[in-house]
Amino acid sequence: MYLRKIQRRNKDGSVVRYLQLAHNRRKDGTTQAEVLVNFGREDRLDVDGLRRLVASINRYLGDEDDAAAPLGAEAGPLTVESSRPLGAGWLLDGLWRLLGIDTALASRIGGRKFRTDIERTLFALVANRAIAPASKLAAADWAIFDQVIPGLQTLAEQHAYRAMDLLIEADTQGAVQEAVFFSAAHLLNLEVDLVFFDTTSTYFERDEADDPDGEGSSLRQYGHSKDHRKDLPQIVIGLAVTREGIPVRCWIWPGGTNDQTVITEVKDGLRDWRLGRVVTVCDTGFSSEANQAYLRRAGGHYITGIKMREGSNLADQALSRQGRYQQVRDNLRVKEVRLDGDDGRRWIICHNPAEAERDAARREDQLAAIREELGRIKAARGADARKTKAKAVKDGKRPAAPSDTPHRKAECALRDHPALGRWLKQHPTTGRLSINTAKVAAEARLDGKYLLATSDPDLSAEDVALGYKNLLEAERAFRTMKSTLDLRPVYHRLDERIRAHVLLCWLALLLIRVAERRTEWTWPKIAAELGRIHQVTLSGPAGSLQQTTRLTDTQAKLFKDCGVSLPPKMSGLKTPE
C-alpha cells in the first residue's frame, strides 16, 4: 500500500496533480495498481487530515512518540520570505554574457577594485530600461526588491551613478560600443555591408537651456525638436543600425546641431572600426553635396534620399527623363535615369502606387477643406454686406462699406495653417486667397515617388531601393528607445550622465533586438511571458533556499531559441552554521 501521484494536462498547458492511496494486486499474471482512496487535487489537499491519519496509524503500531509531532515538525514549517520575477532578467543576463558584454566592460573598465560589482550594476541599469524603465534611484530599489538580477547582492543610487561615470570613461571614442558590437556581429553572423544612419532628438524637463560656455551642460540646447517640444531644451542622438535592426553605434550632440554637420563625425567614427566595404544609407536630411563627397572617401559609398519638393532641379530633371519602370514588389517600382553632371552618381526614381493613392486622397481632402472654408468666408462677407445695406436703408442713410477685418483674420489663419496653407496663393492686388492650381499640379506629379542617389556602381536599382526602405529599421529603433525603453524625458544634468543614459538605452536596445530576432516575438510579449516566472525564497529552521516556479513549454522554448540556459529549479541553499 502506498501513496501515488498522477497528473493530467489541461488545454491551456497547465498541469494538475492528484494524490491517491493505492496498492498493487496481481491479475492475470500482471501487476496492476488498484486505487483505494482518492484524496483529490494536490494543491487542494487536506494536509492536516493526512497528518491525523498518519498519527492514528502510528498509534495503532505503537509508535506514539513519533506520531506526537506533526509531519515535518523536526525541520519546522517553511516560510515564504519573498517572491520576485526572474524570467526576463535571466534571459537578458544570458544574452548579456552570450554577447560578451560582461567581458568587454571588464576589459575596458580595467583592474580597479570597487566595493560594488560595476559590471553587475551596469547590467541592472540596462535590464531596468528593458523591463521597467525608471529613474536611477527607483532602478536601484527595483533591482533589489522587485526583480531578481543574477549575481547582484546590493545596489544603491550612488553605486548607479558611479557605474555610469565609469561607463563613459571606458567608452572613449566608442571603445565599449566597438567591443560589444564586434562580439555581437561575430556571434550573430551579422552583415554590415549596409549601415543605416539617422538622427532624432529628445528633450529635458527643464525650462531653460544651458550656457555652452558656462558651468552647466553643453549638450542641453534649443533646436528643431522631432518630439514637437520646441519649448524645452534637447539633445540630438544619432544611431547606426544594420539591415537586421541591430544597433551598431550611437552618438550624442548638442540640441541645436544641424543634421548636415554630423556626417563627417559618423563617417570617421565608423572608419576607425575597419568594418570593410560599407554603404552608408541616410535620408534627405544628410544629402548635401559635401556630405556625399565625404561619404565616398576611403572607398566608401552611400545611398541617400534626395528632396524632390521645394523646386528641386534634380527632381525636375529626373521626372523629365523617359524610361520604363521595373516592378520590384507589389508596392514598389523603380527606374534608373541619368542626369546632367552625374559625377559617378546613379539616380533611381522609386514609385509606390499605394502611397500615390494615399497622397492623392490626402491632398483632395485638404483641398476640399480649403474650398469649404473659402466658401464660408465669402458667404459671411456677403451676409455682412447685406446687413449693412439693409440697416442703411432703414435709417435713410447712404450704405457704408462693411468692416472686412473679421474676414481678413479668417483668411490669414487659413493661409498660416501648417497643412492647408501650402495650397494657397494670395492675389497681388486684392489680397484675396485662392487655390494655387500650379502647386497642386506640381505636387500631383510627385505622388508616391521619391528620388535616390547612390555612388555604388555594383548595386542594382532594386537593391538600392530595397536598401533605402530598410532605413525604417533606424526609425523603428528610435521608436523603441522612446517608448519601450523610455529614453525621454531626460532629467540628468551633467554631460557624462546624459551620455551614459543614452548608452544604457543603446545596450538595452541591442539585447532586446537580439531576443526579438532569435524568437520572432516582440520584446513586450517576451517580457510579459517571462515575467510570470518567479523566484521564491523559502526559509525555515534548517536554512533557506530559492525555488523557481515551474516553466511552461512556451517559456522554455523562448530560452532555448535565445541560446540561454534555463533558470535553476533550486539555488542559494544556506544552512545554519
mmCIF file of C-alpha atoms in Angstrom, residues 160-499:
data_model
loop_
_atom_site.group_PDB
_atom_site.id
_atom_site.type_symbol
_atom_site.label_atom_id
_atom_site.label_comp_id
_atom_site.label_asym_id
_atom_site.label_seq_id
_atom_site.Cartn_x
_atom_site.Cartn_y
_atom_site.Cartn_z
ATOM 1 C CA ALA A 160 24.398 53.502 -10.110
ATOM 2 C CA TYR A 161 25.828 56.966 -10.785
ATOM 3 C CA ARG A 162 29.387 55.774 -10.146
ATOM 4 C CA ALA A 163 28.912 52.930 -12.623
ATOM 5 C CA MET A 164 27.532 55.363 -15.237
ATOM 6 C CA ASP A 165 30.588 57.608 -14.832
ATOM 7 C CA LEU A 166 32.932 54.636 -15.290
ATOM 8 C CA LEU A 167 30.982 53.507 -18.361
ATOM 9 C CA ILE A 168 31.556 56.842 -20.089
ATOM 10 C CA GLU A 169 35.234 56.839 -19.074
ATOM 11 C CA ALA A 170 35.596 53.415 -20.672
ATOM 12 C CA ASP A 171 33.688 54.357 -23.841
ATOM 13 C CA THR A 172 36.255 56.890 -25.064
ATOM 14 C CA GLN A 173 35.973 57.115 -28.857
ATOM 15 C CA GLY A 174 33.260 54.457 -28.721
ATOM 16 C CA ALA A 175 35.597 51.745 -27.366
ATOM 17 C CA VAL A 176 32.903 49.910 -25.396
ATOM 18 C CA GLN A 177 30.422 50.093 -28.263
ATOM 19 C CA GLU A 178 33.046 48.782 -30.674
ATOM 20 C CA ALA A 179 33.932 45.812 -28.468
ATOM 21 C CA VAL A 180 30.272 44.986 -27.850
ATOM 22 C CA PHE A 181 29.224 45.286 -31.483
ATOM 23 C CA PHE A 182 32.018 43.121 -32.890
ATOM 24 C CA SER A 183 31.272 40.452 -30.298
ATOM 25 C CA ALA A 184 27.595 40.521 -31.304
ATOM 26 C CA ALA A 185 28.433 40.614 -35.023
ATOM 27 C CA HIS A 186 30.621 37.524 -34.683
ATOM 28 C CA LEU A 187 28.020 35.642 -32.661
ATOM 29 C CA LEU A 188 25.054 36.556 -34.871
ATOM 30 C CA ASN A 189 26.986 36.481 -38.168
ATOM 31 C CA LEU A 190 25.718 39.984 -38.955
ATOM 32 C CA GLU A 191 26.018 41.541 -42.382
ATOM 33 C CA VAL A 192 27.481 45.042 -42.142
ATOM 34 C CA ASP A 193 27.666 45.838 -45.834
ATOM 35 C CA LEU A 194 24.834 48.337 -45.334
ATOM 36 C CA VAL A 195 24.802 50.678 -42.327
ATOM 37 C CA PHE A 196 21.658 52.751 -41.815
ATOM 38 C CA PHE A 197 22.063 56.092 -40.076
ATOM 39 C CA ASP A 198 19.509 58.564 -38.784
ATOM 40 C CA THR A 199 19.098 61.119 -36.015
ATOM 41 C CA THR A 200 16.402 62.064 -33.554
ATOM 42 C CA SER A 201 16.066 64.423 -30.611
ATOM 43 C CA THR A 202 14.926 64.002 -27.042
ATOM 44 C CA TYR A 203 14.061 66.693 -24.550
ATOM 45 C CA PHE A 204 14.729 67.591 -20.915
ATOM 46 C CA GLU A 205 12.186 68.532 -18.270
ATOM 47 C CA ARG A 206 13.714 71.955 -17.797
ATOM 48 C CA ASP A 207 12.534 75.362 -18.907
ATOM 49 C CA GLU A 208 15.857 76.901 -19.936
ATOM 50 C CA ALA A 209 18.831 75.672 -21.916
ATOM 51 C CA ASP A 210 22.365 75.712 -20.501
ATOM 52 C CA ASP A 211 25.022 78.185 -21.457
ATOM 53 C CA PRO A 212 27.516 76.310 -23.677
ATOM 54 C CA ASP A 213 30.354 78.415 -22.223
ATOM 55 C CA GLY A 214 29.105 78.197 -18.628
ATOM 56 C CA GLU A 215 29.434 75.584 -15.912
ATOM 57 C CA GLY A 216 26.308 73.621 -16.846
ATOM 58 C CA SER A 217 25.746 71.082 -19.590
ATOM 59 C CA SER A 218 26.946 71.935 -23.089
ATOM 60 C CA LEU A 219 24.523 69.430 -24.607
ATOM 61 C CA ARG A 220 21.120 70.738 -23.470
ATOM 62 C CA GLN A 221 20.279 73.365 -26.098
ATOM 63 C CA TYR A 222 17.241 74.531 -28.020
ATOM 64 C CA GLY A 223 16.805 73.340 -31.596
ATOM 65 C CA HIS A 224 14.424 71.721 -34.079
ATOM 66 C CA SER A 225 12.541 69.199 -31.935
ATOM 67 C CA LYS A 226 11.430 65.959 -33.593
ATOM 68 C CA ASP A 227 9.315 65.358 -30.480
ATOM 69 C CA HIS A 228 7.371 68.593 -31.140
ATOM 70 C CA ARG A 229 8.642 70.081 -27.860
ATOM 71 C CA LYS A 230 10.433 73.184 -29.106
ATOM 72 C CA ASP A 231 9.687 74.821 -25.744
ATOM 73 C CA LEU A 232 12.200 72.536 -23.997
ATOM 74 C CA PRO A 233 15.979 72.135 -24.391
ATOM 75 C CA GLN A 234 17.102 68.919 -26.025
ATOM 76 C CA ILE A 235 19.956 66.802 -27.344
ATOM 77 C CA VAL A 236 20.396 65.225 -30.775
ATOM 78 C CA ILE A 237 21.048 61.475 -30.927
ATOM 79 C CA GLY A 238 22.491 59.653 -33.921
ATOM 80 C CA LEU A 239 22.111 55.919 -34.380
ATOM 81 C CA ALA A 240 23.618 53.476 -36.866
ATOM 82 C CA VAL A 241 21.980 50.055 -37.298
ATOM 83 C CA THR A 242 22.449 47.017 -39.521
ATOM 84 C CA ARG A 243 19.868 45.795 -42.009
ATOM 85 C CA GLU A 244 18.587 43.417 -39.282
ATOM 86 C CA GLY A 245 17.982 46.367 -36.941
ATOM 87 C CA ILE A 246 20.934 45.525 -34.632
ATOM 88 C CA PRO A 247 22.386 48.821 -33.292
ATOM 89 C CA VAL A 248 25.985 49.485 -34.339
ATOM 90 C CA ARG A 249 26.837 52.713 -32.548
ATOM 91 C CA CYS A 250 25.223 55.855 -31.134
ATOM 92 C CA TRP A 251 26.321 59.488 -30.981
ATOM 93 C CA ILE A 252 25.158 62.453 -28.874
ATOM 94 C CA TRP A 253 25.324 66.113 -29.955
ATOM 95 C CA PRO A 254 24.024 69.439 -28.574
ATOM 96 C CA GLY A 255 20.351 70.150 -29.188
ATOM 97 C CA GLY A 256 20.935 72.817 -31.853
ATOM 98 C CA THR A 257 23.103 70.581 -34.085
ATOM 99 C CA ASN A 258 22.150 70.526 -37.771
ATOM 100 C CA ASP A 259 21.875 67.101 -39.405
ATOM 101 C CA GLN A 260 24.072 68.199 -42.310
ATOM 102 C CA THR A 261 27.056 68.762 -39.989
ATOM 103 C CA VAL A 262 27.310 65.344 -38.306
ATOM 104 C CA ILE A 263 28.082 63.041 -41.232
ATOM 105 C CA THR A 264 31.827 63.678 -41.079
ATOM 106 C CA GLU A 265 31.983 62.549 -37.442
ATOM 107 C CA VAL A 266 29.863 59.487 -38.178
ATOM 108 C CA LYS A 267 31.982 58.538 -41.179
ATOM 109 C CA ASP A 268 35.265 58.958 -39.273
ATOM 110 C CA GLY A 269 33.958 57.032 -36.258
ATOM 111 C CA LEU A 270 32.900 54.004 -38.306
ATOM 112 C CA ARG A 271 36.033 54.148 -40.459
ATOM 113 C CA ASP A 272 38.184 53.634 -37.345
ATOM 114 C CA TRP A 273 36.284 50.385 -36.735
ATOM 115 C CA ARG A 274 37.512 48.969 -40.077
ATOM 116 C CA LEU A 275 34.181 47.423 -40.992
ATOM 117 C CA GLY A 276 35.336 46.821 -44.556
ATOM 118 C CA ARG A 277 33.302 47.863 -47.585
ATOM 119 C CA VAL A 278 30.311 49.711 -46.146
ATOM 120 C CA VAL A 279 27.478 51.536 -47.885
ATOM 121 C CA THR A 280 26.008 54.231 -45.640
ATOM 122 C CA VAL A 281 22.255 54.732 -46.034
ATOM 123 C CA CYS A 282 20.701 58.020 -44.874
ATOM 124 C CA ASP A 283 17.687 60.151 -45.684
ATOM 125 C CA THR A 284 17.276 63.534 -47.335
ATOM 126 C CA GLY A 285 18.393 65.437 -44.242
ATOM 127 C CA PHE A 286 22.013 64.395 -44.885
ATOM 128 C CA SER A 287 22.120 64.606 -48.705
ATOM 129 C CA SER A 288 24.195 67.755 -49.218
ATOM 130 C CA GLU A 289 26.911 67.670 -51.888
ATOM 131 C CA ALA A 290 29.614 67.999 -49.219
ATOM 132 C CA ASN A 291 28.258 65.029 -47.257
ATOM 133 C CA GLN A 292 28.002 62.859 -50.345
ATOM 134 C CA ALA A 293 31.615 63.642 -51.233
ATOM 135 C CA TYR A 294 32.766 62.858 -47.683
ATOM 136 C CA LEU A 295 30.953 59.520 -47.601
ATOM 137 C CA ARG A 296 32.876 58.467 -50.722
ATOM 138 C CA ARG A 297 36.247 58.970 -49.069
ATOM 139 C CA ALA A 298 38.443 55.940 -48.429
ATOM 140 C CA GLY A 299 36.431 53.802 -50.851
ATOM 141 C CA GLY A 300 33.115 54.248 -49.072
ATOM 142 C CA HIS A 301 29.741 54.521 -50.772
ATOM 143 C CA TYR A 302 26.305 55.855 -49.911
ATOM 144 C CA ILE A 303 22.608 55.592 -50.653
ATOM 145 C CA THR A 304 20.720 58.768 -49.840
ATOM 146 C CA GLY A 305 17.322 60.264 -50.475
ATOM 147 C CA ILE A 306 17.090 63.483 -52.489
ATOM 148 C CA LYS A 307 14.500 66.171 -51.814
ATOM 149 C CA MET A 308 12.028 66.318 -54.700
ATOM 150 C CA ARG A 309 9.980 69.261 -53.478
ATOM 151 C CA GLU A 310 10.938 72.856 -52.823
ATOM 152 C CA GLY A 311 11.721 73.430 -56.506
ATOM 153 C CA SER A 312 14.498 70.837 -56.721
ATOM 154 C CA ASN A 313 16.314 70.987 -60.069
ATOM 155 C CA LEU A 314 17.380 67.341 -59.721
ATOM 156 C CA ALA A 315 13.763 66.266 -59.248
ATOM 157 C CA ASP A 316 12.670 68.185 -62.352
ATOM 158 C CA GLN A 317 15.422 66.559 -64.409
ATOM 159 C CA ALA A 318 14.646 63.072 -63.106
ATOM 160 C CA LEU A 319 10.918 63.340 -63.778
ATOM 161 C CA SER A 320 11.518 64.622 -67.295
ATOM 162 C CA ARG A 321 13.585 61.564 -68.280
ATOM 163 C CA GLN A 322 11.819 58.873 -70.236
ATOM 164 C CA GLY A 323 12.006 55.222 -69.283
ATOM 165 C CA ARG A 324 10.083 52.201 -68.153
ATOM 166 C CA TYR A 325 9.584 51.297 -64.509
ATOM 167 C CA GLN A 326 10.754 47.906 -63.273
ATOM 168 C CA GLN A 327 8.410 46.096 -60.898
ATOM 169 C CA VAL A 328 10.245 45.179 -57.702
ATOM 170 C CA ARG A 329 7.372 44.314 -55.386
ATOM 171 C CA ASP A 330 3.633 44.809 -55.363
ATOM 172 C CA ASN A 331 4.046 48.250 -53.851
ATOM 173 C CA LEU A 332 7.350 49.331 -55.387
ATOM 174 C CA ARG A 333 8.543 50.176 -58.912
ATOM 175 C CA VAL A 334 11.990 51.562 -59.787
ATOM 176 C CA LYS A 335 13.522 53.339 -62.760
ATOM 177 C CA GLU A 336 17.181 54.338 -63.144
ATOM 178 C CA VAL A 337 17.834 57.588 -65.000
ATOM 179 C CA ARG A 338 20.892 59.615 -65.991
ATOM 180 C CA LEU A 339 21.155 63.287 -65.072
ATOM 181 C CA ASP A 340 23.449 66.068 -66.191
ATOM 182 C CA GLY A 341 26.711 66.155 -64.259
ATOM 183 C CA ASP A 342 26.386 62.665 -62.769
ATOM 184 C CA ASP A 343 29.931 62.738 -61.337
ATOM 185 C CA GLY A 344 29.866 58.997 -60.739
ATOM 186 C CA ARG A 345 26.446 59.060 -59.109
ATOM 187 C CA ARG A 346 23.456 56.972 -60.088
ATOM 188 C CA TRP A 347 19.860 58.154 -59.799
ATOM 189 C CA ILE A 348 16.870 55.907 -59.133
ATOM 190 C CA ILE A 349 13.241 57.025 -59.122
ATOM 191 C CA CYS A 350 11.045 54.896 -56.882
ATOM 192 C CA HIS A 351 7.272 54.788 -57.209
ATOM 193 C CA ASN A 352 4.846 53.338 -54.687
ATOM 194 C CA PRO A 353 1.359 53.027 -56.268
ATOM 195 C CA ALA A 354 -0.373 52.528 -52.921
ATOM 196 C CA GLU A 355 1.345 55.580 -51.457
ATOM 197 C CA ALA A 356 0.434 57.575 -54.586
ATOM 198 C CA GLU A 357 -3.236 56.853 -53.946
ATOM 199 C CA ARG A 358 -2.869 57.930 -50.323
ATOM 200 C CA ASP A 359 -1.086 61.149 -51.341
ATOM 201 C CA ALA A 360 -3.834 61.989 -53.840
ATOM 202 C CA ALA A 361 -6.606 61.252 -51.334
ATOM 203 C CA ARG A 362 -4.895 63.276 -48.606
ATOM 204 C CA ARG A 363 -4.407 66.243 -50.962
ATOM 205 C CA GLU A 364 -8.022 66.112 -52.135
ATOM 206 C CA ASP A 365 -9.263 66.116 -48.525
ATOM 207 C CA GLN A 366 -7.153 69.192 -47.800
ATOM 208 C CA LEU A 367 -8.363 70.980 -50.949
ATOM 209 C CA ALA A 368 -11.967 70.188 -50.042
ATOM 210 C CA ALA A 369 -11.407 71.719 -46.591
ATOM 211 C CA ILE A 370 -9.917 74.832 -48.208
ATOM 212 C CA ARG A 371 -12.861 75.224 -50.623
ATOM 213 C CA GLU A 372 -15.293 74.859 -47.761
ATOM 214 C CA GLU A 373 -13.510 77.484 -45.646
ATOM 215 C CA LEU A 374 -13.147 79.932 -48.537
ATOM 216 C CA GLY A 375 -16.840 79.474 -49.320
ATOM 217 C CA ARG A 376 -17.742 80.122 -45.697
ATOM 218 C CA ILE A 377 -15.651 83.314 -45.613
ATOM 219 C CA LYS A 378 -17.198 84.551 -48.880
ATOM 220 C CA ALA A 379 -20.725 83.805 -47.619
ATOM 221 C CA ALA A 380 -20.023 85.594 -44.333
ATOM 222 C CA ARG A 381 -18.673 88.621 -46.212
ATOM 223 C CA GLY A 382 -21.806 88.758 -48.397
ATOM 224 C CA ALA A 383 -24.103 88.423 -45.375
ATOM 225 C CA ASP A 384 -22.334 91.310 -43.628
ATOM 226 C CA ALA A 385 -22.691 93.469 -46.738
ATOM 227 C CA ARG A 386 -26.434 92.787 -46.938
ATOM 228 C CA LYS A 387 -26.917 93.555 -43.250
ATOM 229 C CA THR A 388 -25.046 96.838 -43.600
ATOM 230 C CA LYS A 389 -27.088 97.825 -46.676
ATOM 231 C CA ALA A 390 -30.405 96.920 -45.024
ATOM 232 C CA LYS A 391 -29.540 98.946 -41.925
ATOM 233 C CA ALA A 392 -28.572 101.960 -44.052
ATOM 234 C CA VAL A 393 -31.858 101.777 -45.998
ATOM 235 C CA LYS A 394 -33.823 101.578 -42.771
ATOM 236 C CA ASP A 395 -32.024 104.597 -41.351
ATOM 237 C CA GLY A 396 -32.328 106.516 -44.636
ATOM 238 C CA LYS A 397 -28.573 106.838 -44.961
ATOM 239 C CA ARG A 398 -26.100 106.050 -47.687
ATOM 240 C CA PRO A 399 -24.751 102.469 -47.294
ATOM 241 C CA ALA A 400 -21.196 102.375 -45.935
ATOM 242 C CA ALA A 401 -18.616 99.718 -46.752
ATOM 243 C CA PRO A 402 -18.925 96.833 -44.243
ATOM 244 C CA SER A 403 -15.951 96.019 -41.982
ATOM 245 C CA ASP A 404 -13.692 93.425 -43.586
ATOM 246 C CA THR A 405 -11.477 92.856 -40.540
ATOM 247 C CA PRO A 406 -13.030 89.538 -39.314
ATOM 248 C CA HIS A 407 -12.825 88.039 -42.799
ATOM 249 C CA ARG A 408 -9.225 89.136 -43.256
ATOM 250 C CA LYS A 409 -8.335 87.460 -39.962
ATOM 251 C CA ALA A 410 -10.035 84.242 -41.056
ATOM 252 C CA GLU A 411 -8.094 84.294 -44.335
ATOM 253 C CA CYS A 412 -4.827 84.938 -42.512
ATOM 254 C CA ALA A 413 -5.496 81.993 -40.208
ATOM 255 C CA LEU A 414 -6.179 79.799 -43.240
ATOM 256 C CA ARG A 415 -3.033 80.990 -45.013
ATOM 257 C CA ASP A 416 -0.894 80.278 -41.925
ATOM 258 C CA HIS A 417 -2.372 76.804 -41.381
ATOM 259 C CA PRO A 418 0.535 74.264 -41.255
ATOM 260 C CA ALA A 419 -1.170 71.769 -43.604
ATOM 261 C CA LEU A 420 -3.562 73.850 -45.734
ATOM 262 C CA GLY A 421 -1.520 76.994 -46.274
ATOM 263 C CA ARG A 422 0.809 75.349 -48.800
ATOM 264 C CA TRP A 423 -2.034 75.047 -51.324
ATOM 265 C CA LEU A 424 -2.999 78.748 -51.283
ATOM 266 C CA LYS A 425 -1.850 81.843 -53.154
ATOM 267 C CA GLN A 426 -2.679 85.473 -52.450
ATOM 268 C CA HIS A 427 -3.865 87.811 -55.200
ATOM 269 C CA PRO A 428 -1.319 90.676 -55.582
ATOM 270 C CA THR A 429 -3.948 93.442 -55.854
ATOM 271 C CA THR A 430 -6.989 92.345 -53.844
ATOM 272 C CA GLY A 431 -5.073 90.252 -51.301
ATOM 273 C CA ARG A 432 -7.725 87.561 -51.515
ATOM 274 C CA LEU A 433 -6.832 83.867 -51.272
ATOM 275 C CA SER A 434 -7.344 81.185 -53.885
ATOM 276 C CA ILE A 435 -6.097 77.645 -54.552
ATOM 277 C CA ASN A 436 -2.696 77.514 -56.239
ATOM 278 C CA THR A 437 -3.516 75.195 -59.146
ATOM 279 C CA ALA A 438 0.094 75.201 -60.382
ATOM 280 C CA LYS A 439 1.267 73.969 -56.987
ATOM 281 C CA VAL A 440 -1.412 71.264 -56.977
ATOM 282 C CA ALA A 441 -0.372 70.048 -60.432
ATOM 283 C CA ALA A 442 3.323 70.023 -59.471
ATOM 284 C CA GLU A 443 2.632 68.009 -56.330
ATOM 285 C CA ALA A 444 0.453 65.543 -58.245
ATOM 286 C CA ARG A 445 3.494 64.619 -60.362
ATOM 287 C CA LEU A 446 5.311 63.554 -57.178
ATOM 288 C CA ASP A 447 2.585 61.332 -55.726
ATOM 289 C CA GLY A 448 4.159 58.151 -54.356
ATOM 290 C CA LYS A 449 7.597 58.992 -55.789
ATOM 291 C CA TYR A 450 10.966 59.578 -54.204
ATOM 292 C CA LEU A 451 14.437 60.037 -55.688
ATOM 293 C CA LEU A 452 17.546 58.156 -54.554
ATOM 294 C CA ALA A 453 21.209 58.789 -55.279
ATOM 295 C CA THR A 454 23.997 56.251 -54.831
ATOM 296 C CA SER A 455 27.700 56.166 -55.527
ATOM 297 C CA ASP A 456 27.898 52.362 -55.590
ATOM 298 C CA PRO A 457 28.430 51.118 -59.159
ATOM 299 C CA ASP A 458 27.645 47.470 -58.355
ATOM 300 C CA LEU A 459 24.274 47.564 -56.606
ATOM 301 C CA SER A 460 21.248 47.044 -58.816
ATOM 302 C CA ALA A 461 18.451 49.614 -58.848
ATOM 303 C CA GLU A 462 16.295 47.090 -56.989
ATOM 304 C CA ASP A 463 18.924 46.617 -54.243
ATOM 305 C CA VAL A 464 19.308 50.377 -53.867
ATOM 306 C CA ALA A 465 15.544 50.855 -53.446
ATOM 307 C CA LEU A 466 15.138 47.965 -51.005
ATOM 308 C CA GLY A 467 18.215 49.071 -49.086
ATOM 309 C CA TYR A 468 16.780 52.549 -48.643
ATOM 310 C CA LYS A 469 13.462 51.098 -47.453
ATOM 311 C CA ASN A 470 15.379 49.309 -44.701
ATOM 312 C CA LEU A 471 16.195 52.751 -43.301
ATOM 313 C CA LEU A 472 12.919 52.203 -41.458
ATOM 314 C CA GLU A 473 14.930 49.984 -39.085
ATOM 315 C CA ALA A 474 16.695 53.076 -37.749
ATOM 316 C CA GLU A 475 13.363 54.826 -37.265
ATOM 317 C CA ARG A 476 11.972 51.705 -35.558
ATOM 318 C CA ALA A 477 14.981 51.701 -33.223
ATOM 319 C CA PHE A 478 14.233 55.286 -32.198
ATOM 320 C CA ARG A 479 10.579 54.424 -31.575
ATOM 321 C CA THR A 480 11.651 51.520 -29.352
ATOM 322 C CA MET A 481 14.097 53.685 -27.412
ATOM 323 C CA LYS A 482 11.484 56.388 -26.814
ATOM 324 C CA SER A 483 8.576 54.108 -25.964
ATOM 325 C CA THR A 484 9.674 50.692 -24.677
ATOM 326 C CA LEU A 485 12.938 51.918 -23.106
ATOM 327 C CA ASP A 486 11.636 55.351 -22.003
ATOM 328 C CA LEU A 487 14.596 57.308 -23.347
ATOM 329 C CA ARG A 488 12.647 60.528 -22.798
ATOM 330 C CA PRO A 489 12.241 62.733 -20.948
ATOM 331 C CA VAL A 490 15.775 63.070 -19.567
ATOM 332 C CA TYR A 491 16.381 64.513 -16.112
ATOM 333 C CA HIS A 492 20.206 64.296 -15.892
ATOM 334 C CA ARG A 493 22.230 67.483 -15.501
ATOM 335 C CA LEU A 494 25.861 66.544 -16.272
ATOM 336 C CA ASP A 495 27.035 65.768 -19.800
ATOM 337 C CA GLU A 496 28.648 62.490 -18.711
ATOM 338 C CA ARG A 497 25.406 61.285 -17.116
ATOM 339 C CA ILE A 498 23.413 62.279 -20.211
ATOM 340 C CA ARG A 499 25.756 60.291 -22.452
#
